Tab-separated table of C-alpha atoms in Angstrom:
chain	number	residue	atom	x	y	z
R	64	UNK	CA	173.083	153.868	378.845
R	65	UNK	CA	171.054	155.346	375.796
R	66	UNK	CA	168.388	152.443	374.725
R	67	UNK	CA	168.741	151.605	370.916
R	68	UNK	CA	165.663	151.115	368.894
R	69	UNK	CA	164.654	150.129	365.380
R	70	UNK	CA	161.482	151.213	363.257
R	71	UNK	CA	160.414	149.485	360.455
R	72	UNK	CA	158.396	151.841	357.740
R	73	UNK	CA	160.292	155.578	359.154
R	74	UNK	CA	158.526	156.734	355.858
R	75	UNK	CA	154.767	156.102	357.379
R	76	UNK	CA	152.172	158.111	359.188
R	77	UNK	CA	152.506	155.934	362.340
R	78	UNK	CA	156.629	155.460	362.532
R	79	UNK	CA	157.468	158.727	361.854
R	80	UNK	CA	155.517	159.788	364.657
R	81	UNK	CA	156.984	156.874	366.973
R	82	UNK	CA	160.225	157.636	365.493
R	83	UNK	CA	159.777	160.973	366.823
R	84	UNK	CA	158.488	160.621	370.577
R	85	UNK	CA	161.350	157.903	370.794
R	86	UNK	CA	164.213	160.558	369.712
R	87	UNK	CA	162.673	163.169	372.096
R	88	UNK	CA	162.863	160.705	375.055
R	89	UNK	CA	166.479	159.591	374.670
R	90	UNK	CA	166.520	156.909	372.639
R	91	UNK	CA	168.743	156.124	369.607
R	92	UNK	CA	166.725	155.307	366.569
R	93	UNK	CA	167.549	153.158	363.549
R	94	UNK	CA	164.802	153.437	361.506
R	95	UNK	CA	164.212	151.753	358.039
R	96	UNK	CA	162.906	152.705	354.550
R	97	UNK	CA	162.474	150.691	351.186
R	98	UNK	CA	164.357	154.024	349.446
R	99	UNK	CA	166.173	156.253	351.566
R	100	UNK	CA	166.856	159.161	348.432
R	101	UNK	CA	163.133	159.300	347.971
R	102	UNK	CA	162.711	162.421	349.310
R	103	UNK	CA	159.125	162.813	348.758
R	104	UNK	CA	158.577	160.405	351.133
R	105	UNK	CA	161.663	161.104	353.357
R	106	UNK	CA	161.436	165.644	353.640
R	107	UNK	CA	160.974	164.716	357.054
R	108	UNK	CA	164.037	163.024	358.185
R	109	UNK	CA	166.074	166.113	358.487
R	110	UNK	CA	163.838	167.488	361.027
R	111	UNK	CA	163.867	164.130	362.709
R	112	UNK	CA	167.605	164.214	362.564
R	113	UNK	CA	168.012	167.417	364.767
R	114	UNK	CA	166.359	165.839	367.578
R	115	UNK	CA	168.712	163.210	368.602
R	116	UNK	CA	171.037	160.102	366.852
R	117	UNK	CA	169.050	158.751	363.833
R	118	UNK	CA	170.384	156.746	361.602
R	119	UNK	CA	168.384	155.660	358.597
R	120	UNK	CA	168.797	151.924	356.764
R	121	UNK	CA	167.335	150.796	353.585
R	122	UNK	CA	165.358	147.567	353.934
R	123	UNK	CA	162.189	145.829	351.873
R	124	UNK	CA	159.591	143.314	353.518
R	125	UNK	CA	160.444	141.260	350.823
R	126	UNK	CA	164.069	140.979	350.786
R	127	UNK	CA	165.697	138.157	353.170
R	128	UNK	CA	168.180	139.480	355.320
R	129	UNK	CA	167.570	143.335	354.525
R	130	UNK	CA	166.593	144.131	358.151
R	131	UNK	CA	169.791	142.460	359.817
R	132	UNK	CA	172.406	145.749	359.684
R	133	UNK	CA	169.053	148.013	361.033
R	134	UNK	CA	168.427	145.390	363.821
R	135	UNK	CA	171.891	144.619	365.004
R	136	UNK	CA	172.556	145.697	368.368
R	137	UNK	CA	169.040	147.644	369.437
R	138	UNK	CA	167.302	146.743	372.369
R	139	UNK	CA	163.623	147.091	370.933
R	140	UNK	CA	162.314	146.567	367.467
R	141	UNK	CA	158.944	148.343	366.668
R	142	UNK	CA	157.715	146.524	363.270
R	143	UNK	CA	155.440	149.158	361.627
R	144	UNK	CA	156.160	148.306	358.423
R	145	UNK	CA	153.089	146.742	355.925
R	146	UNK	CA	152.219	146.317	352.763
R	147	UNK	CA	149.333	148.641	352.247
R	148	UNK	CA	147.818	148.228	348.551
R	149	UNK	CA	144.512	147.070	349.868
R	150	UNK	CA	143.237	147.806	346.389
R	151	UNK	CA	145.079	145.033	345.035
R	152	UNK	CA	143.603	142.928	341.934
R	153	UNK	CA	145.590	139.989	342.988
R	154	UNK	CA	145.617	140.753	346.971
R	155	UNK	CA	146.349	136.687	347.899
R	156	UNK	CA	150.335	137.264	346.186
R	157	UNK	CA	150.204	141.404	346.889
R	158	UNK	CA	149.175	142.048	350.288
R	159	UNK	CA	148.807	138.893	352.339
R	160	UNK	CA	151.865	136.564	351.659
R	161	UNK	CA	153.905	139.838	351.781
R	162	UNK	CA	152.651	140.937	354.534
R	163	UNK	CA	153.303	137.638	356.534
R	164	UNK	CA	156.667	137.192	355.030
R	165	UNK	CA	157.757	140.499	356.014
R	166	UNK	CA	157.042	140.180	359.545
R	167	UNK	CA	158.677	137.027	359.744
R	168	UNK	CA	161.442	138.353	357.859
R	169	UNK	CA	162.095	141.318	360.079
R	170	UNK	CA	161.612	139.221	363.025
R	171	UNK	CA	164.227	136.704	361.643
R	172	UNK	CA	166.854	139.662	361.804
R	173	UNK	CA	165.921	139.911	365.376
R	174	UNK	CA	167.062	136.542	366.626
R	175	UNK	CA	170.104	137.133	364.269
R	176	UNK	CA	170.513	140.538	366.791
R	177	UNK	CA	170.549	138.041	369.900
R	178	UNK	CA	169.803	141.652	371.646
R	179	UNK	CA	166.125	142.485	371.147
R	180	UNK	CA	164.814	142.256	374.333
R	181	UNK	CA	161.306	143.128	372.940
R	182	UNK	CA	159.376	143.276	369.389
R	183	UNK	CA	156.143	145.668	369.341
R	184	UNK	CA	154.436	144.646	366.021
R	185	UNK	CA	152.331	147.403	365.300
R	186	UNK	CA	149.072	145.653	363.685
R	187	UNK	CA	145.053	147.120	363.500
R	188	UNK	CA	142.101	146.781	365.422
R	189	UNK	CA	140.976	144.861	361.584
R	190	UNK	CA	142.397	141.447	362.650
R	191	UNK	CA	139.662	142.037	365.561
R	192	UNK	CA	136.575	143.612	364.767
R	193	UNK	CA	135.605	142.107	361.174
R	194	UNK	CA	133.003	139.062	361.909
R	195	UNK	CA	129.597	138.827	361.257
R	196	UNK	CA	128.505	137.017	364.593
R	197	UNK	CA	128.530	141.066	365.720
R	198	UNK	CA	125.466	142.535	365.317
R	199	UNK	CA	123.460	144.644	367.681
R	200	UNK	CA	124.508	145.697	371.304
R	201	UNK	CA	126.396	144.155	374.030
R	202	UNK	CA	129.427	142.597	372.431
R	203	UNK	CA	132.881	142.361	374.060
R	204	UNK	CA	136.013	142.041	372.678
R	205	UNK	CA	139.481	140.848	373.779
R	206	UNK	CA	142.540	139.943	373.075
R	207	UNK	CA	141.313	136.550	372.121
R	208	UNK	CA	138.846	138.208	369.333
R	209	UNK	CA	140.015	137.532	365.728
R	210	UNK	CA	138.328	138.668	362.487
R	211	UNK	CA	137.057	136.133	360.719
R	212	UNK	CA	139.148	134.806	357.907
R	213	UNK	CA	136.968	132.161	356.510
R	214	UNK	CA	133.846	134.429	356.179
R	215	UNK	CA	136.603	136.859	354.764
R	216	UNK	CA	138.310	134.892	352.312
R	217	UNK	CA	134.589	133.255	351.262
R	218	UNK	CA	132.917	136.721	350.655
R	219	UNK	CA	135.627	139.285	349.630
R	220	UNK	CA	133.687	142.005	350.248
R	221	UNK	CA	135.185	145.806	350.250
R	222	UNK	CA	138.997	145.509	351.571
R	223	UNK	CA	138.653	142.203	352.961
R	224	UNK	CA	141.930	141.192	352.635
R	225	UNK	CA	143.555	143.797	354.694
R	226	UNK	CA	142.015	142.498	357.874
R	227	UNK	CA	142.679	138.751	356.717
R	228	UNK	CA	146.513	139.767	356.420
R	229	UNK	CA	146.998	141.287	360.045
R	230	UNK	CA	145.233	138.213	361.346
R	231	UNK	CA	147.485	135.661	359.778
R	232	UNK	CA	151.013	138.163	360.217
R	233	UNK	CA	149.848	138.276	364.013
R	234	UNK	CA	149.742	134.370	364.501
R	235	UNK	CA	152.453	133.903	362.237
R	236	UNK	CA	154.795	136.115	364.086
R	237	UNK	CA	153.309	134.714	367.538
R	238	UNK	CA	154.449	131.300	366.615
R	239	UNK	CA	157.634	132.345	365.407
R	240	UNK	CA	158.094	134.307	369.046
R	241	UNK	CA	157.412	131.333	371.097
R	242	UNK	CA	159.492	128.837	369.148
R	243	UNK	CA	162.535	131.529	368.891
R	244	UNK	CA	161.873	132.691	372.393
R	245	UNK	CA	160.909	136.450	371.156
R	246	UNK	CA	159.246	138.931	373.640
R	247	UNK	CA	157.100	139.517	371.481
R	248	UNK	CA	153.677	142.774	372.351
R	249	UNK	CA	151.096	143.291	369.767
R	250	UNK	CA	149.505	146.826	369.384
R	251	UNK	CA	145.981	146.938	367.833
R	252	UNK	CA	145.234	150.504	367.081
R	253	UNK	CA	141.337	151.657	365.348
R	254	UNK	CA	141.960	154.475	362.907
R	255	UNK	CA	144.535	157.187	364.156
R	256	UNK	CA	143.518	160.298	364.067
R	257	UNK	CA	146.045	163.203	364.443
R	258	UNK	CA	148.233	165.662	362.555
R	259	UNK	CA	150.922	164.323	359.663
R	260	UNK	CA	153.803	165.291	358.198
R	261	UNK	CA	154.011	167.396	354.736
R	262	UNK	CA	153.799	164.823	352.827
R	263	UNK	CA	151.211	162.505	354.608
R	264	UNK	CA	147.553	162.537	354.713
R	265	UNK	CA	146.764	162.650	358.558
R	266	UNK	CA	145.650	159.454	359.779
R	267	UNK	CA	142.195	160.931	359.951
R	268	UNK	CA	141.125	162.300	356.599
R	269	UNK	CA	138.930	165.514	357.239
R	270	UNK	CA	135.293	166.193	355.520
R	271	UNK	CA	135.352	168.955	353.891
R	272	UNK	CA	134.199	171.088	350.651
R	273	UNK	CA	136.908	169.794	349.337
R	274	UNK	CA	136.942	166.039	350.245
R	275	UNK	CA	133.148	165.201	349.932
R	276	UNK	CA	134.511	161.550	349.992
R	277	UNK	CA	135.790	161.624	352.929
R	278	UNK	CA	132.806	161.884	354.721
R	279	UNK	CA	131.675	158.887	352.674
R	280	UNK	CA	134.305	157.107	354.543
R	281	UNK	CA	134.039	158.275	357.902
R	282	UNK	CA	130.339	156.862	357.160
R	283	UNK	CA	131.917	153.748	356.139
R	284	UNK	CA	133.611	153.414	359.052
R	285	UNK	CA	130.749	153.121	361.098
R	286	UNK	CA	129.775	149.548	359.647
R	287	UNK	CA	131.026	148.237	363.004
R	288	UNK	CA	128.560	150.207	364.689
R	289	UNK	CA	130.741	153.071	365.648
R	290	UNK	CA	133.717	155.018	364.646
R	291	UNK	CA	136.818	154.368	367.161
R	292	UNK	CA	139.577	156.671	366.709
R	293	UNK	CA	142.591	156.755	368.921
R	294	UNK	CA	145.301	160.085	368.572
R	295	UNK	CA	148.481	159.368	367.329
R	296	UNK	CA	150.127	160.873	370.344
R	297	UNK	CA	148.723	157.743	372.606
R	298	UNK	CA	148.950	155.087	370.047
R	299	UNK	CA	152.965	156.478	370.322
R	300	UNK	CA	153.055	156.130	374.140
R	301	UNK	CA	151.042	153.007	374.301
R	302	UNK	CA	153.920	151.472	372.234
R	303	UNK	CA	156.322	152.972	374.339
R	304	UNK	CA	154.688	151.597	377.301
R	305	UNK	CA	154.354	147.953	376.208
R	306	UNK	CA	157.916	147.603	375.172
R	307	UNK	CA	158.957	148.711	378.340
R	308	UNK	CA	157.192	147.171	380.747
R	309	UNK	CA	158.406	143.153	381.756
R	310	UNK	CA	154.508	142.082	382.253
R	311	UNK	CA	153.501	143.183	379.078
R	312	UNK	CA	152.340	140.411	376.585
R	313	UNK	CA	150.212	139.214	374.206
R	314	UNK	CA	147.758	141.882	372.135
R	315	UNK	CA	146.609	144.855	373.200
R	316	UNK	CA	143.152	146.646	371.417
R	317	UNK	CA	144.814	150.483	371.227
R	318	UNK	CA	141.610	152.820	371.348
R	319	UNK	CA	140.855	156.104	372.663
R	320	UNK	CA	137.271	156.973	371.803
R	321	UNK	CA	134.374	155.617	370.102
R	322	UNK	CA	132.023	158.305	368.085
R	323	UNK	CA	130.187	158.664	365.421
R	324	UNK	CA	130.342	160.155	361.921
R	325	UNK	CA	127.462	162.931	362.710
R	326	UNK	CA	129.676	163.917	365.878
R	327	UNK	CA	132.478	164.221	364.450
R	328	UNK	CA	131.300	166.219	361.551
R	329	UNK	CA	129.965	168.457	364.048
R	330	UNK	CA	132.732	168.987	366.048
R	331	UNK	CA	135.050	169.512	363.169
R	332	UNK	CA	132.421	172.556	362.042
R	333	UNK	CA	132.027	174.444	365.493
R	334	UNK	CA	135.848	174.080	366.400
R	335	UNK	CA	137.432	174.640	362.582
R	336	UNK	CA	135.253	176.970	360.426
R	337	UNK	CA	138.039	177.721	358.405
R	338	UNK	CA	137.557	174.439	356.927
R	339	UNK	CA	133.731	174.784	355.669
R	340	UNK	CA	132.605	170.910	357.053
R	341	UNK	CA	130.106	169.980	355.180
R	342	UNK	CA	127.361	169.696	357.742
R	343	UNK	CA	124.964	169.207	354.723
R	344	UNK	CA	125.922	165.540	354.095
R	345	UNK	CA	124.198	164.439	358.109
């Protein structure tokens, strides 16, 4: 029989793309958006339409109960969806507290479903990496590494409290799993690089005459010591994989290579000259 599934965000970079791969291998899709007529954000679901059975809910992260009708009846729920205004004056009430409530909110709907048979939360490789204990060479990380939320919270430095809201949505929704007896698989990804939609920036923004800034933030990504990029392609069948397979559990660190700025700069230049990289800026 056709597996049902349900994706949280269908508007995003990441779930329209897992939206997609799951239509093209079978699956029924119920996917969910805070405004289904805005079609600036939704030119895309016609194309994902033709591929296979679709159907499209309206939902919000902050509405109790929104996500039951999307939820009802699918065998996997893939929660995507996050509140992403990391620029936030007031980031405490705009982006953390939402951001935990939704998850548990969507995750509520599941045990209403009493069908999920797994829930891939889709969170970042942020609720990992950002500590200050890692400087130099040699460190490992696992799937017991956490960012740290009191050096977080005590500095707020830069967009601190995006990685302090994946770290406290991730234990949040944990807890809720193993008290409501959720299968519950946790996807880290590092920044996804890969080709978007119309209207989406791709996941990876590209430096160019252009975009001077976005070489600035490549730059910036390489605080950590490197920049780790995975595609979107295999962030997409990573998520497929985990909510498929019985053994899978607990979090997974999604990454397919780490680079650097300089290289990346360079191999944008020799491979896409239509672009003019600006090779100037290493």
């Amino acid at each position: 029989m056709m597996k049902t599934a349900c994706v949280t965000g269908g508007s995003g970079y990441i779930a329209s793309a897992l939206i997609k791969m799951l239509l093209e291998k079978g699956y029924a899709v119920k996917m969910t958006v805070r405004n289904p007529d805005d079609m600036a954000k939704n030119s895309h679901l016609k194309d994902l339409q033709a591929l296979g059975s679709l159907e499209v809910f309206r939902a919000d992260l902050e509405e109790e109960g929104s996500f039951d009708a999307a939820v009802a009846g699918c065998d996997y729920a893939f929660l995507v969806a996050a509140p992403m205004n990391i620029m936030s004056e007031n980031p405490e009430d705009e982006l953390i507290k939402p951001a935990v409530r939704g998850t548990l909110n969507v995750m509520r709907s599941c045990v209403k479903a009493g069908t999920v048979k797994r829930v891939v939360l889709t969170s970042s490789a942020g609720s990992v990496i950002v500590r200050p204990d890692l400087q130099g060479d040699g460190h490992v990380l696992d799937e017991d590494s956490w960012s740290n939320v009191d050096f977080l919270t005590a500095t707020k430095s830069g967009i601190w409290a995006y990685p302090v809201s994946k770290v406290l949505l991730e234990k949040e929704a944990s807890r809720f799993a193993v008290e409501h007896g959720i299968s519950l698989v946790t996807v880290c990804p590092v920044v996804t690089a890969g080709a978007g939609r119309p209207h989406q920036r791709p996941g990876l923004p590209l430096p160019s005459v252009r975009d001077e800034a976005a070489f600035w933030a490549l730059r910036g990504m390489e605080a950590s010591g490197v920049v780790a990029l995975v595609h979107i392609d295999d962030l997409c069948r990573a998520e497929l994989f985990v909510a498929d397979q019985p053994a899978a559990a607990g979090r997974y660190l999604c990454c397919g290579v780490n680079t650097a700025a300089r290289e990346i700069v360079r191999f944008l230049s020799e491979n896409y000259p239509q672009y003019t990289v600006k090779t100037s800026l290493l």
